[in-house]
Amino acid sequence: MNLKSLLGLNCDEAATACSKAQYKETSLREKLKLRLHLFFCKPCKEYSKKNQKLSLLIKKAKIQTCSEVEKEAYRQRMNNAGSHASKR
Amino acid sequence: MAENSIDPEKWVDRYADYLFNYTIVRVNDREVANDIVSETFLAGLNSMKNFKGEATERTWLISILKRKIIDHYRRINSNKGQAEVKMNFPDSENEGEWLEEKVLDPSHRNAEDQMENQELGLAILKCMEQLNEKQARIFKMKTIEGLDTETICNELNISPSNLWVIIHRARTTLAQCLEKNWF
Ligand SMILES: [Zn+2]
């Protein structure tokens, strides 16, 4: 572990950097440190593979969600219905 | 205590994305999808006494949603005056089944691929229910809505390193949840 930390990142930091890398937002410096860490650390390498797979699945799924505004409209309609019901 | 309880206050936070995603793939129109989802929540409120706790809240809401989607297609069909629907399926029960097949199974108009993607999307959304509110919100903004890190940090008043730790935890949970069926 110490050797790896000396190389620049401990496993926690490497794992977080790995998630950041999924969004292509790691700096060059971070990227190099991560690559070095993954070269020496098998568990992190495994984790990195899973993380990439997750990115792939998310991309493939083309998920469509509703916005906060739309959710607020749902809540509004539910509240209105609720208050009408209780008046009766 | 019943195994599955019901808590309408949480419905929108917990299930809106799932129900919306399920619907939009089938109706292809955002406004229509919003209507159907909110009608589903209303119908749920009105028939809460029918909730027996045998199914989970989500399963129960989806069964309501499916009926709403079928109703929607019935309406469209009758507006267009498509008599052949009735001619071919004089029995109302059969008509229902026919519609159900067409509407609930997206494969009739698209490739099998798309159906798998739809199933995958629902699996991911279901797994997202395991995240806490903050994780789910930030993960969604960053990953599904594709917002800038800076925008999210400003809106939620968190630091970038904070954001990445949260994203990382969310991804770890999701990967674990999806691993069994999809990896
Ligand atoms: Zn490591």
PDB file of C-alpha atoms and ligand atoms in Angstrom:
ATOM      1  CA  MET A   1       0.000   0.000   0.000  1.00  0.00           C
ATOM      2  CA  ASN A   2       2.721   2.402   0.951  1.00  0.00           C
ATOM      3  CA  LEU A   3       4.504   1.987  -2.294  1.00  0.00           C
ATOM      4  CA  LYS A   4       1.311   2.729  -4.148  1.00  0.00           C
ATOM      5  CA  SER A   5       0.630   5.778  -2.011  1.00  0.00           C
ATOM      6  CA  LEU A   6       4.130   6.917  -2.776  1.00  0.00           C
ATOM      7  CA  LEU A   7       3.330   6.615  -6.426  1.00  0.00           C
ATOM      8  CA  GLY A   8       0.737   9.282  -5.901  1.00  0.00           C
ATOM      9  CA  LEU A   9      -2.668   7.843  -4.949  1.00  0.00           C
ATOM     10  CA  ASN A  10      -4.007   5.540  -2.283  1.00  0.00           C
ATOM     11  CA  CYS A  11      -6.749   3.079  -3.251  1.00  0.00           C
ATOM     12  CA  ASP A  12      -9.611   5.334  -2.146  1.00  0.00           C
ATOM     13  CA  GLU A  13      -8.251   8.218  -4.144  1.00  0.00           C
ATOM     14  CA  ALA A  14      -7.635   5.963  -7.106  1.00  0.00           C
ATOM     15  CA  ALA A  15     -11.209   4.682  -7.026  1.00  0.00           C
ATOM     16  CA  THR A  16     -12.622   8.201  -6.921  1.00  0.00           C
ATOM     17  CA  ALA A  17     -10.309   9.296  -9.729  1.00  0.00           C
ATOM     18  CA  CYS A  18     -11.496   6.294 -11.675  1.00  0.00           C
ATOM     19  CA  SER A  19     -15.113   7.435 -11.426  1.00  0.00           C
ATOM     20  CA  LYS A  20     -14.061  10.933 -12.410  1.00  0.00           C
ATOM     21  CA  ALA A  21     -12.293   9.475 -15.436  1.00  0.00           C
ATOM     22  CA  GLN A  22     -15.632   8.024 -16.604  1.00  0.00           C
ATOM     23  CA  TYR A  23     -16.712  11.605 -17.293  1.00  0.00           C
ATOM     24  CA  LYS A  24     -13.362  12.488 -18.891  1.00  0.00           C
ATOM     25  CA  GLU A  25     -12.761  15.167 -16.312  1.00  0.00           C
ATOM     26  CA  THR A  26      -9.441  14.017 -14.877  1.00  0.00           C
ATOM     27  CA  SER A  27      -6.478  16.312 -15.402  1.00  0.00           C
ATOM     28  CA  LEU A  28      -3.437  14.962 -17.208  1.00  0.00           C
ATOM     29  CA  ARG A  29      -1.626  14.674 -13.897  1.00  0.00           C
ATOM     30  CA  GLU A  30      -4.501  12.717 -12.328  1.00  0.00           C
ATOM     31  CA  LYS A  31      -4.711  10.510 -15.368  1.00  0.00           C
ATOM     32  CA  LEU A  32      -1.050   9.552 -15.149  1.00  0.00           C
ATOM     33  CA  LYS A  33      -1.237   8.898 -11.435  1.00  0.00           C
ATOM     34  CA  LEU A  34      -4.318   6.755 -11.930  1.00  0.00           C
ATOM     35  CA  ARG A  35      -2.748   4.765 -14.718  1.00  0.00           C
ATOM     36  CA  LEU A  36       0.301   4.104 -12.617  1.00  0.00           C
ATOM     37  CA  HIS A  37      -1.807   3.030  -9.670  1.00  0.00           C
ATOM     38  CA  LEU A  38      -3.912   0.680 -11.782  1.00  0.00           C
ATOM     39  CA  PHE A  39      -0.763  -0.857 -13.188  1.00  0.00           C
ATOM     40  CA  PHE A  40       0.344  -1.911  -9.737  1.00  0.00           C
ATOM     41  CA  CYS A  41      -2.978  -2.522  -8.001  1.00  0.00           C
ATOM     42  CA  LYS A  42      -5.125  -5.429  -9.066  1.00  0.00           C
ATOM     43  CA  PRO A  43      -8.256  -4.671  -6.980  1.00  0.00           C
ATOM     44  CA  CYS A  44      -8.396  -1.131  -8.346  1.00  0.00           C
ATOM     45  CA  LYS A  45      -7.860  -2.445 -11.846  1.00  0.00           C
ATOM     46  CA  GLU A  46     -10.865  -4.758 -11.353  1.00  0.00           C
ATOM     47  CA  TYR A  47     -12.924  -1.916 -10.003  1.00  0.00           C
ATOM     48  CA  SER A  48     -11.970   0.228 -12.945  1.00  0.00           C
ATOM     49  CA  LYS A  49     -13.251  -2.401 -15.353  1.00  0.00           C
ATOM     50  CA  LYS A  50     -16.596  -2.537 -13.587  1.00  0.00           C
ATOM     51  CA  ASN A  51     -16.827   1.215 -13.631  1.00  0.00           C
ATOM     52  CA  GLN A  52     -16.231   1.288 -17.381  1.00  0.00           C
ATOM     53  CA  LYS A  53     -18.840  -1.381 -17.878  1.00  0.00           C
ATOM     54  CA  LEU A  54     -21.295   0.727 -15.902  1.00  0.00           C
ATOM     55  CA  SER A  55     -20.614   3.706 -18.162  1.00  0.00           C
ATOM     56  CA  LEU A  56     -21.254   1.540 -21.176  1.00  0.00           C
ATOM     57  CA  LEU A  57     -24.563   0.266 -19.807  1.00  0.00           C
ATOM     58  CA  ILE A  58     -25.738   3.755 -18.930  1.00  0.00           C
ATOM     59  CA  LYS A  59     -24.921   4.987 -22.398  1.00  0.00           C
ATOM     60  CA  LYS A  60     -26.695   2.053 -23.985  1.00  0.00           C
ATOM     61  CA  ALA A  61     -29.834   2.474 -21.893  1.00  0.00           C
ATOM     62  CA  LYS A  62     -30.521   6.024 -23.104  1.00  0.00           C
ATOM     63  CA  ILE A  63     -32.480   6.749 -19.948  1.00  0.00           C
ATOM     64  CA  GLN A  64     -35.023   9.542 -20.063  1.00  0.00           C
ATOM     65  CA  THR A  65     -36.054  11.053 -16.770  1.00  0.00           C
ATOM     66  CA  CYS A  66     -38.345  13.887 -15.804  1.00  0.00           C
ATOM     67  CA  SER A  67     -37.095  17.281 -14.674  1.00  0.00           C
ATOM     68  CA  GLU A  68     -37.537  18.785 -11.217  1.00  0.00           C
ATOM     69  CA  VAL A  69     -40.155  21.118 -12.702  1.00  0.00           C
ATOM     70  CA  GLU A  70     -42.135  18.189 -14.035  1.00  0.00           C
ATOM     71  CA  LYS A  71     -41.881  16.415 -10.695  1.00  0.00           C
ATOM     72  CA  GLU A  72     -43.139  19.511  -8.936  1.00  0.00           C
ATOM     73  CA  ALA A  73     -46.147  19.497 -11.275  1.00  0.00           C
ATOM     74  CA  TYR A  74     -46.900  15.874 -10.295  1.00  0.00           C
ATOM     75  CA  ARG A  75     -46.734  16.821  -6.613  1.00  0.00           C
ATOM     76  CA  GLN A  76     -48.989  19.788  -7.226  1.00  0.00           C
ATOM     77  CA  ARG A  77     -51.632  17.664  -8.894  1.00  0.00           C
ATOM     78  CA  MET A  78     -51.479  15.117  -6.088  1.00  0.00           C
ATOM     79  CA  ASN A  79     -51.790  17.835  -3.444  1.00  0.00           C
ATOM     80  CA  ASN A  80     -54.775  19.395  -5.183  1.00  0.00           C
ATOM     81  CA  ALA A  81     -56.512  16.055  -5.416  1.00  0.00           C
ATOM     82  CA  GLY A  82     -55.750  15.373  -1.755  1.00  0.00           C
ATOM     83  CA  SER A  83     -57.171  18.664  -0.518  1.00  0.00           C
ATOM     84  CA  HIS A  84     -60.338  18.254  -2.600  1.00  0.00           C
ATOM     85  CA  ALA A  85     -60.872  14.832  -1.146  1.00  0.00           C
ATOM     86  CA  SER A  86     -60.528  16.010   2.444  1.00  0.00           C
ATOM     87  CA  LYS A  87     -63.002  18.871   1.933  1.00  0.00           C
ATOM     88  CA  ARG A  88     -65.753  16.459   1.101  1.00  0.00           C
TER      89      ARG A  88
ATOM     90  CA  MET B   1     -46.660  -4.736  10.156  1.00  0.00           C
ATOM     91  CA  ALA B   2     -47.442  -5.349   6.495  1.00  0.00           C
ATOM     92  CA  GLU B   3     -44.499  -6.355   4.390  1.00  0.00           C
ATOM     93  CA  ASN B   4     -45.057  -3.626   1.847  1.00  0.00           C
ATOM     94  CA  SER B   5     -46.297  -0.302   3.108  1.00  0.00           C
ATOM     95  CA  ILE B   6     -47.593   2.622   1.135  1.00  0.00           C
ATOM     96  CA  ASP B   7     -46.371   6.192   1.397  1.00  0.00           C
ATOM     97  CA  PRO B   8     -47.702   8.576  -1.284  1.00  0.00           C
ATOM     98  CA  GLU B   9     -45.612  11.486  -0.016  1.00  0.00           C
ATOM     99  CA  LYS B  10     -42.541   9.693  -1.355  1.00  0.00           C
ATOM    100  CA  TRP B  11     -43.973   8.480  -4.642  1.00  0.00           C
ATOM    101  CA  VAL B  12     -42.726  11.283  -6.859  1.00  0.00           C
ATOM    102  CA  ASP B  13     -39.195  11.177  -5.466  1.00  0.00           C
ATOM    103  CA  ARG B  14     -39.006   7.427  -5.587  1.00  0.00           C
ATOM    104  CA  TYR B  15     -40.842   6.366  -8.717  1.00  0.00           C
ATOM    105  CA  ALA B  16     -41.424   9.316 -11.048  1.00  0.00           C
ATOM    106  CA  ASP B  17     -38.289   8.709 -13.111  1.00  0.00           C
ATOM    107  CA  TYR B  18     -38.982   5.018 -13.422  1.00  0.00           C
ATOM    108  CA  LEU B  19     -42.601   5.504 -14.452  1.00  0.00           C
ATOM    109  CA  PHE B  20     -41.669   8.332 -16.796  1.00  0.00           C
ATOM    110  CA  ASN B  21     -38.994   6.308 -18.548  1.00  0.00           C
ATOM    111  CA  TYR B  22     -41.392   3.381 -18.886  1.00  0.00           C
ATOM    112  CA  THR B  23     -44.023   5.638 -20.436  1.00  0.00           C
ATOM    113  CA  ILE B  24     -41.968   7.840 -22.753  1.00  0.00           C
ATOM    114  CA  VAL B  25     -40.571   4.840 -24.600  1.00  0.00           C
ATOM    115  CA  ARG B  26     -44.134   3.791 -25.353  1.00  0.00           C
ATOM    116  CA  VAL B  27     -45.833   7.072 -26.152  1.00  0.00           C
ATOM    117  CA  ASN B  28     -42.913   9.089 -27.567  1.00  0.00           C
ATOM    118  CA  ASP B  29     -44.323  12.392 -26.404  1.00  0.00           C
ATOM    119  CA  ARG B  30     -43.149  14.203 -23.321  1.00  0.00           C
ATOM    120  CA  GLU B  31     -46.400  15.972 -22.558  1.00  0.00           C
ATOM    121  CA  VAL B  32     -48.481  12.846 -22.966  1.00  0.00           C
ATOM    122  CA  ALA B  33     -46.040  10.932 -20.781  1.00  0.00           C
ATOM    123  CA  ASN B  34     -46.276  13.581 -18.051  1.00  0.00           C
ATOM    124  CA  ASP B  35     -50.054  13.383 -18.154  1.00  0.00           C
ATOM    125  CA  ILE B  36     -50.075   9.625 -17.916  1.00  0.00           C
ATOM    126  CA  VAL B  37     -47.621   9.582 -15.020  1.00  0.00           C
ATOM    127  CA  SER B  38     -49.503  12.166 -12.998  1.00  0.00           C
ATOM    128  CA  GLU B  39     -52.804  10.409 -13.710  1.00  0.00           C
ATOM    129  CA  THR B  40     -51.198   7.251 -12.419  1.00  0.00           C
ATOM    130  CA  PHE B  41     -50.234   8.920  -9.155  1.00  0.00           C
ATOM    131  CA  LEU B  42     -53.758  10.327  -8.799  1.00  0.00           C
ATOM    132  CA  ALA B  43     -55.345   6.967  -9.495  1.00  0.00           C
ATOM    133  CA  GLY B  44     -52.977   5.490  -6.914  1.00  0.00           C
ATOM    134  CA  LEU B  45     -54.105   8.036  -4.334  1.00  0.00           C
ATOM    135  CA  ASN B  46     -57.733   7.297  -5.070  1.00  0.00           C
ATOM    136  CA  SER B  47     -57.377   3.556  -4.802  1.00  0.00           C
ATOM    137  CA  MET B  48     -54.950   3.337  -1.912  1.00  0.00           C
ATOM    138  CA  LYS B  49     -57.422   1.238  -0.002  1.00  0.00           C
ATOM    139  CA  ASN B  50     -57.020  -1.452  -2.665  1.00  0.00           C
ATOM    140  CA  PHE B  51     -53.322  -1.745  -1.966  1.00  0.00           C
ATOM    141  CA  LYS B  52     -53.002  -5.062  -0.190  1.00  0.00           C
ATOM    142  CA  GLY B  53     -49.304  -4.997   0.496  1.00  0.00           C
ATOM    143  CA  GLU B  54     -48.811  -8.203  -1.483  1.00  0.00           C
ATOM    144  CA  ALA B  55     -46.884  -6.418  -4.199  1.00  0.00           C
ATOM    145  CA  THR B  56     -44.374  -3.658  -3.687  1.00  0.00           C
ATOM    146  CA  GLU B  57     -45.505  -0.100  -4.078  1.00  0.00           C
ATOM    147  CA  ARG B  58     -43.640   0.138  -7.356  1.00  0.00           C
ATOM    148  CA  THR B  59     -45.195  -2.997  -8.866  1.00  0.00           C
ATOM    149  CA  TRP B  60     -48.593  -1.743  -7.831  1.00  0.00           C
ATOM    150  CA  LEU B  61     -48.045   1.689  -9.390  1.00  0.00           C
ATOM    151  CA  ILE B  62     -46.752   0.095 -12.593  1.00  0.00           C
ATOM    152  CA  SER B  63     -49.878  -2.002 -12.925  1.00  0.00           C
ATOM    153  CA  ILE B  64     -51.898   1.224 -12.730  1.00  0.00           C
ATOM    154  CA  LEU B  65     -49.548   2.875 -15.211  1.00  0.00           C
ATOM    155  CA  LYS B  66     -49.971   0.061 -17.739  1.00  0.00           C
ATOM    156  CA  ARG B  67     -53.726   0.488 -17.653  1.00  0.00           C
ATOM    157  CA  LYS B  68     -53.317   4.227 -18.202  1.00  0.00           C
ATOM    158  CA  ILE B  69     -51.092   3.650 -21.221  1.00  0.00           C
ATOM    159  CA  ILE B  70     -53.602   1.223 -22.690  1.00  0.00           C
ATOM    160  CA  ASP B  71     -56.400   3.746 -22.065  1.00  0.00           C
ATOM    161  CA  HIS B  72     -54.345   6.324 -23.897  1.00  0.00           C
ATOM    162  CA  TYR B  73     -54.028   4.102 -26.964  1.00  0.00           C
ATOM    163  CA  ARG B  74     -57.711   3.236 -26.831  1.00  0.00           C
ATOM    164  CA  ARG B  75     -58.505   6.927 -26.923  1.00  0.00           C
ATOM    165  CA  ILE B  76     -56.230   7.529 -29.883  1.00  0.00           C
ATOM    166  CA  ASN B  77     -57.719   4.605 -31.746  1.00  0.00           C
ATOM    167  CA  SER B  78     -61.291   5.717 -31.208  1.00  0.00           C
ATOM    168  CA  ASN B  79     -60.437   9.303 -32.138  1.00  0.00           C
ATOM    169  CA  LYS B  80     -59.069   8.114 -35.419  1.00  0.00           C
ATOM    170  CA  GLY B  81     -62.239   6.105 -35.877  1.00  0.00           C
ATOM    171  CA  GLN B  82     -60.307   2.929 -36.467  1.00  0.00           C
ATOM    172  CA  ALA B  83     -63.271   0.640 -36.834  1.00  0.00           C
ATOM    173  CA  GLU B  84     -61.123  -2.282 -37.843  1.00  0.00           C
ATOM    174  CA  VAL B  85     -59.873  -2.583 -34.305  1.00  0.00           C
ATOM    175  CA  LYS B  86     -63.379  -3.287 -33.144  1.00  0.00           C
ATOM    176  CA  MET B  87     -64.199  -5.422 -36.137  1.00  0.00           C
ATOM    177  CA  ASN B  88     -61.282  -7.677 -35.625  1.00  0.00           C
ATOM    178  CA  PHE B  89     -61.771  -7.802 -31.908  1.00  0.00           C
ATOM    179  CA  PRO B  90     -65.466  -7.563 -31.207  1.00  0.00           C
ATOM    180  CA  ASP B  91     -65.009  -8.851 -27.691  1.00  0.00           C
ATOM    181  CA  SER B  92     -63.853  -6.055 -25.429  1.00  0.00           C
ATOM    182  CA  GLU B  93     -61.618  -8.354 -23.453  1.00  0.00           C
ATOM    183  CA  ASN B  94     -59.779  -9.433 -26.556  1.00  0.00           C
ATOM    184  CA  GLU B  95     -59.441  -5.883 -27.665  1.00  0.00           C
ATOM    185  CA  GLY B  96     -57.775  -5.151 -24.380  1.00  0.00           C
ATOM    186  CA  GLU B  97     -55.358  -7.993 -24.867  1.00  0.00           C
ATOM    187  CA  TRP B  98     -54.545  -6.957 -28.357  1.00  0.00           C
ATOM    188  CA  LEU B  99     -53.815  -3.423 -27.265  1.00  0.00           C
ATOM    189  CA  GLU B 100     -51.791  -4.679 -24.380  1.00  0.00           C
ATOM    190  CA  GLU B 101     -49.591  -6.687 -26.687  1.00  0.00           C
ATOM    191  CA  LYS B 102     -49.016  -3.800 -29.010  1.00  0.00           C
ATOM    192  CA  VAL B 103     -48.528  -1.123 -26.433  1.00  0.00           C
ATOM    193  CA  LEU B 104     -46.650  -2.798 -23.661  1.00  0.00           C
ATOM    194  CA  ASP B 105     -44.243  -4.667 -25.845  1.00  0.00           C
ATOM    195  CA  PRO B 106     -42.059  -2.104 -27.624  1.00  0.00           C
ATOM    196  CA  SER B 107     -40.569  -4.814 -29.825  1.00  0.00           C
ATOM    197  CA  HIS B 108     -43.420  -4.635 -32.305  1.00  0.00           C
ATOM    198  CA  ARG B 109     -42.080  -1.418 -33.769  1.00  0.00           C
ATOM    199  CA  ASN B 110     -38.415  -1.598 -32.924  1.00  0.00           C
ATOM    200  CA  ALA B 111     -35.546  -3.970 -32.953  1.00  0.00           C
ATOM    201  CA  GLU B 112     -35.022  -6.385 -30.107  1.00  0.00           C
ATOM    202  CA  ASP B 113     -32.080  -4.267 -29.115  1.00  0.00           C
ATOM    203  CA  GLN B 114     -34.289  -1.426 -28.153  1.00  0.00           C
ATOM    204  CA  MET B 115     -36.344  -3.615 -25.890  1.00  0.00           C
ATOM    205  CA  GLU B 116     -33.236  -4.775 -24.129  1.00  0.00           C
ATOM    206  CA  ASN B 117     -32.116  -1.171 -23.738  1.00  0.00           C
ATOM    207  CA  GLN B 118     -35.465  -0.261 -22.287  1.00  0.00           C
ATOM    208  CA  GLU B 119     -35.222  -3.117 -19.812  1.00  0.00           C
ATOM    209  CA  LEU B 120     -31.698  -2.042 -18.975  1.00  0.00           C
ATOM    210  CA  GLY B 121     -32.802   1.538 -18.406  1.00  0.00           C
ATOM    211  CA  LEU B 122     -35.488   0.384 -16.004  1.00  0.00           C
ATOM    212  CA  ALA B 123     -32.995  -1.835 -14.191  1.00  0.00           C
ATOM    213  CA  ILE B 124     -30.662   1.133 -13.725  1.00  0.00           C
ATOM    214  CA  LEU B 125     -33.478   3.354 -12.479  1.00  0.00           C
ATOM    215  CA  LYS B 126     -34.572   0.655 -10.068  1.00  0.00           C
ATOM    216  CA  CYS B 127     -31.029   0.370  -8.734  1.00  0.00           C
ATOM    217  CA  MET B 128     -30.924   4.146  -8.355  1.00  0.00           C
ATOM    218  CA  GLU B 129     -33.635   3.784  -5.722  1.00  0.00           C
ATOM    219  CA  GLN B 130     -30.929   2.315  -3.476  1.00  0.00           C
ATOM    220  CA  LEU B 131     -29.037   5.600  -3.464  1.00  0.00           C
ATOM    221  CA  ASN B 132     -29.728   8.216  -0.852  1.00  0.00           C
ATOM    222  CA  GLU B 133     -31.487  11.365  -2.000  1.00  0.00           C
ATOM    223  CA  LYS B 134     -28.350  13.439  -2.394  1.00  0.00           C
ATOM    224  CA  GLN B 135     -26.426  10.734  -4.244  1.00  0.00           C
ATOM    225  CA  ALA B 136     -29.347  10.080  -6.566  1.00  0.00           C
ATOM    226  CA  ARG B 137     -29.834  13.750  -7.344  1.00  0.00           C
ATOM    227  CA  ILE B 138     -26.165  14.444  -8.060  1.00  0.00           C
ATOM    228  CA  PHE B 139     -25.652  11.244 -10.009  1.00  0.00           C
ATOM    229  CA  LYS B 140     -28.677  12.011 -12.155  1.00  0.00           C
ATOM    230  CA  MET B 141     -27.619  15.605 -12.849  1.00  0.00           C
ATOM    231  CA  LYS B 142     -24.120  14.565 -13.786  1.00  0.00           C
ATOM    232  CA  THR B 143     -24.725  11.315 -15.615  1.00  0.00           C
ATOM    233  CA  ILE B 144     -28.175  11.415 -17.125  1.00  0.00           C
ATOM    234  CA  GLU B 145     -28.689  15.120 -17.625  1.00  0.00           C
ATOM    235  CA  GLY B 146     -24.998  15.591 -18.428  1.00  0.00           C
ATOM    236  CA  LEU B 147     -24.637  18.859 -16.513  1.00  0.00           C
ATOM    237  CA  ASP B 148     -21.280  20.567 -15.947  1.00  0.00           C
ATOM    238  CA  THR B 149     -19.526  19.860 -12.682  1.00  0.00           C
ATOM    239  CA  GLU B 150     -19.379  23.596 -12.047  1.00  0.00           C
ATOM    240  CA  THR B 151     -23.119  24.070 -12.588  1.00  0.00           C
ATOM    241  CA  ILE B 152     -23.984  21.287 -10.150  1.00  0.00           C
ATOM    242  CA  CYS B 153     -21.513  22.511  -7.545  1.00  0.00           C
ATOM    243  CA  ASN B 154     -22.916  26.032  -7.718  1.00  0.00           C
ATOM    244  CA  GLU B 155     -26.497  24.915  -7.566  1.00  0.00           C
ATOM    245  CA  LEU B 156     -26.015  22.540  -4.654  1.00  0.00           C
ATOM    246  CA  ASN B 157     -23.249  24.487  -2.953  1.00  0.00           C
ATOM    247  CA  ILE B 158     -20.725  21.653  -2.780  1.00  0.00           C
ATOM    248  CA  SER B 159     -17.068  21.453  -3.758  1.00  0.00           C
ATOM    249  CA  PRO B 160     -15.909  19.521  -6.835  1.00  0.00           C
ATOM    250  CA  SER B 161     -14.013  17.013  -4.717  1.00  0.00           C
ATOM    251  CA  ASN B 162     -17.163  16.511  -2.664  1.00  0.00           C
ATOM    252  CA  LEU B 163     -19.106  15.937  -5.863  1.00  0.00           C
ATOM    253  CA  TRP B 164     -16.684  13.297  -7.092  1.00  0.00           C
ATOM    254  CA  VAL B 165     -16.763  11.383  -3.840  1.00  0.00           C
ATOM    255  CA  ILE B 166     -20.574  11.322  -3.982  1.00  0.00           C
ATOM    256  CA  ILE B 167     -20.569  10.284  -7.651  1.00  0.00           C
ATOM    257  CA  HIS B 168     -18.087   7.584  -6.858  1.00  0.00           C
ATOM    258  CA  ARG B 169     -20.211   6.161  -4.023  1.00  0.00           C
ATOM    259  CA  ALA B 170     -23.270   6.213  -6.237  1.00  0.00           C
ATOM    260  CA  ARG B 171     -21.432   4.379  -9.020  1.00  0.00           C
ATOM    261  CA  THR B 172     -20.126   1.744  -6.634  1.00  0.00           C
ATOM    262  CA  THR B 173     -23.647   1.032  -5.395  1.00  0.00           C
ATOM    263  CA  LEU B 174     -25.038   0.905  -8.923  1.00  0.00           C
ATOM    264  CA  ALA B 175     -22.306  -1.367 -10.225  1.00  0.00           C
ATOM    265  CA  GLN B 176     -22.951  -3.770  -7.368  1.00  0.00           C
ATOM    266  CA  CYS B 177     -26.689  -3.683  -7.944  1.00  0.00           C
ATOM    267  CA  LEU B 178     -26.412  -4.300 -11.686  1.00  0.00           C
ATOM    268  CA  GLU B 179     -23.565  -6.766 -11.560  1.00  0.00           C
ATOM    269  CA  LYS B 180     -25.655  -9.888 -11.163  1.00  0.00           C
ATOM    270  CA  ASN B 181     -27.866  -9.441 -14.198  1.00  0.00           C
ATOM    271  CA  TRP B 182     -26.078  -7.135 -16.543  1.00  0.00           C
ATOM    272  CA  PHE B 183     -22.299  -7.395 -16.223  1.00  0.00           C
TER     273      PHE B 183
HETATM  274 ZN    ZN C   1      -5.579   0.436  -5.418  1.00  0.00          ZN
END
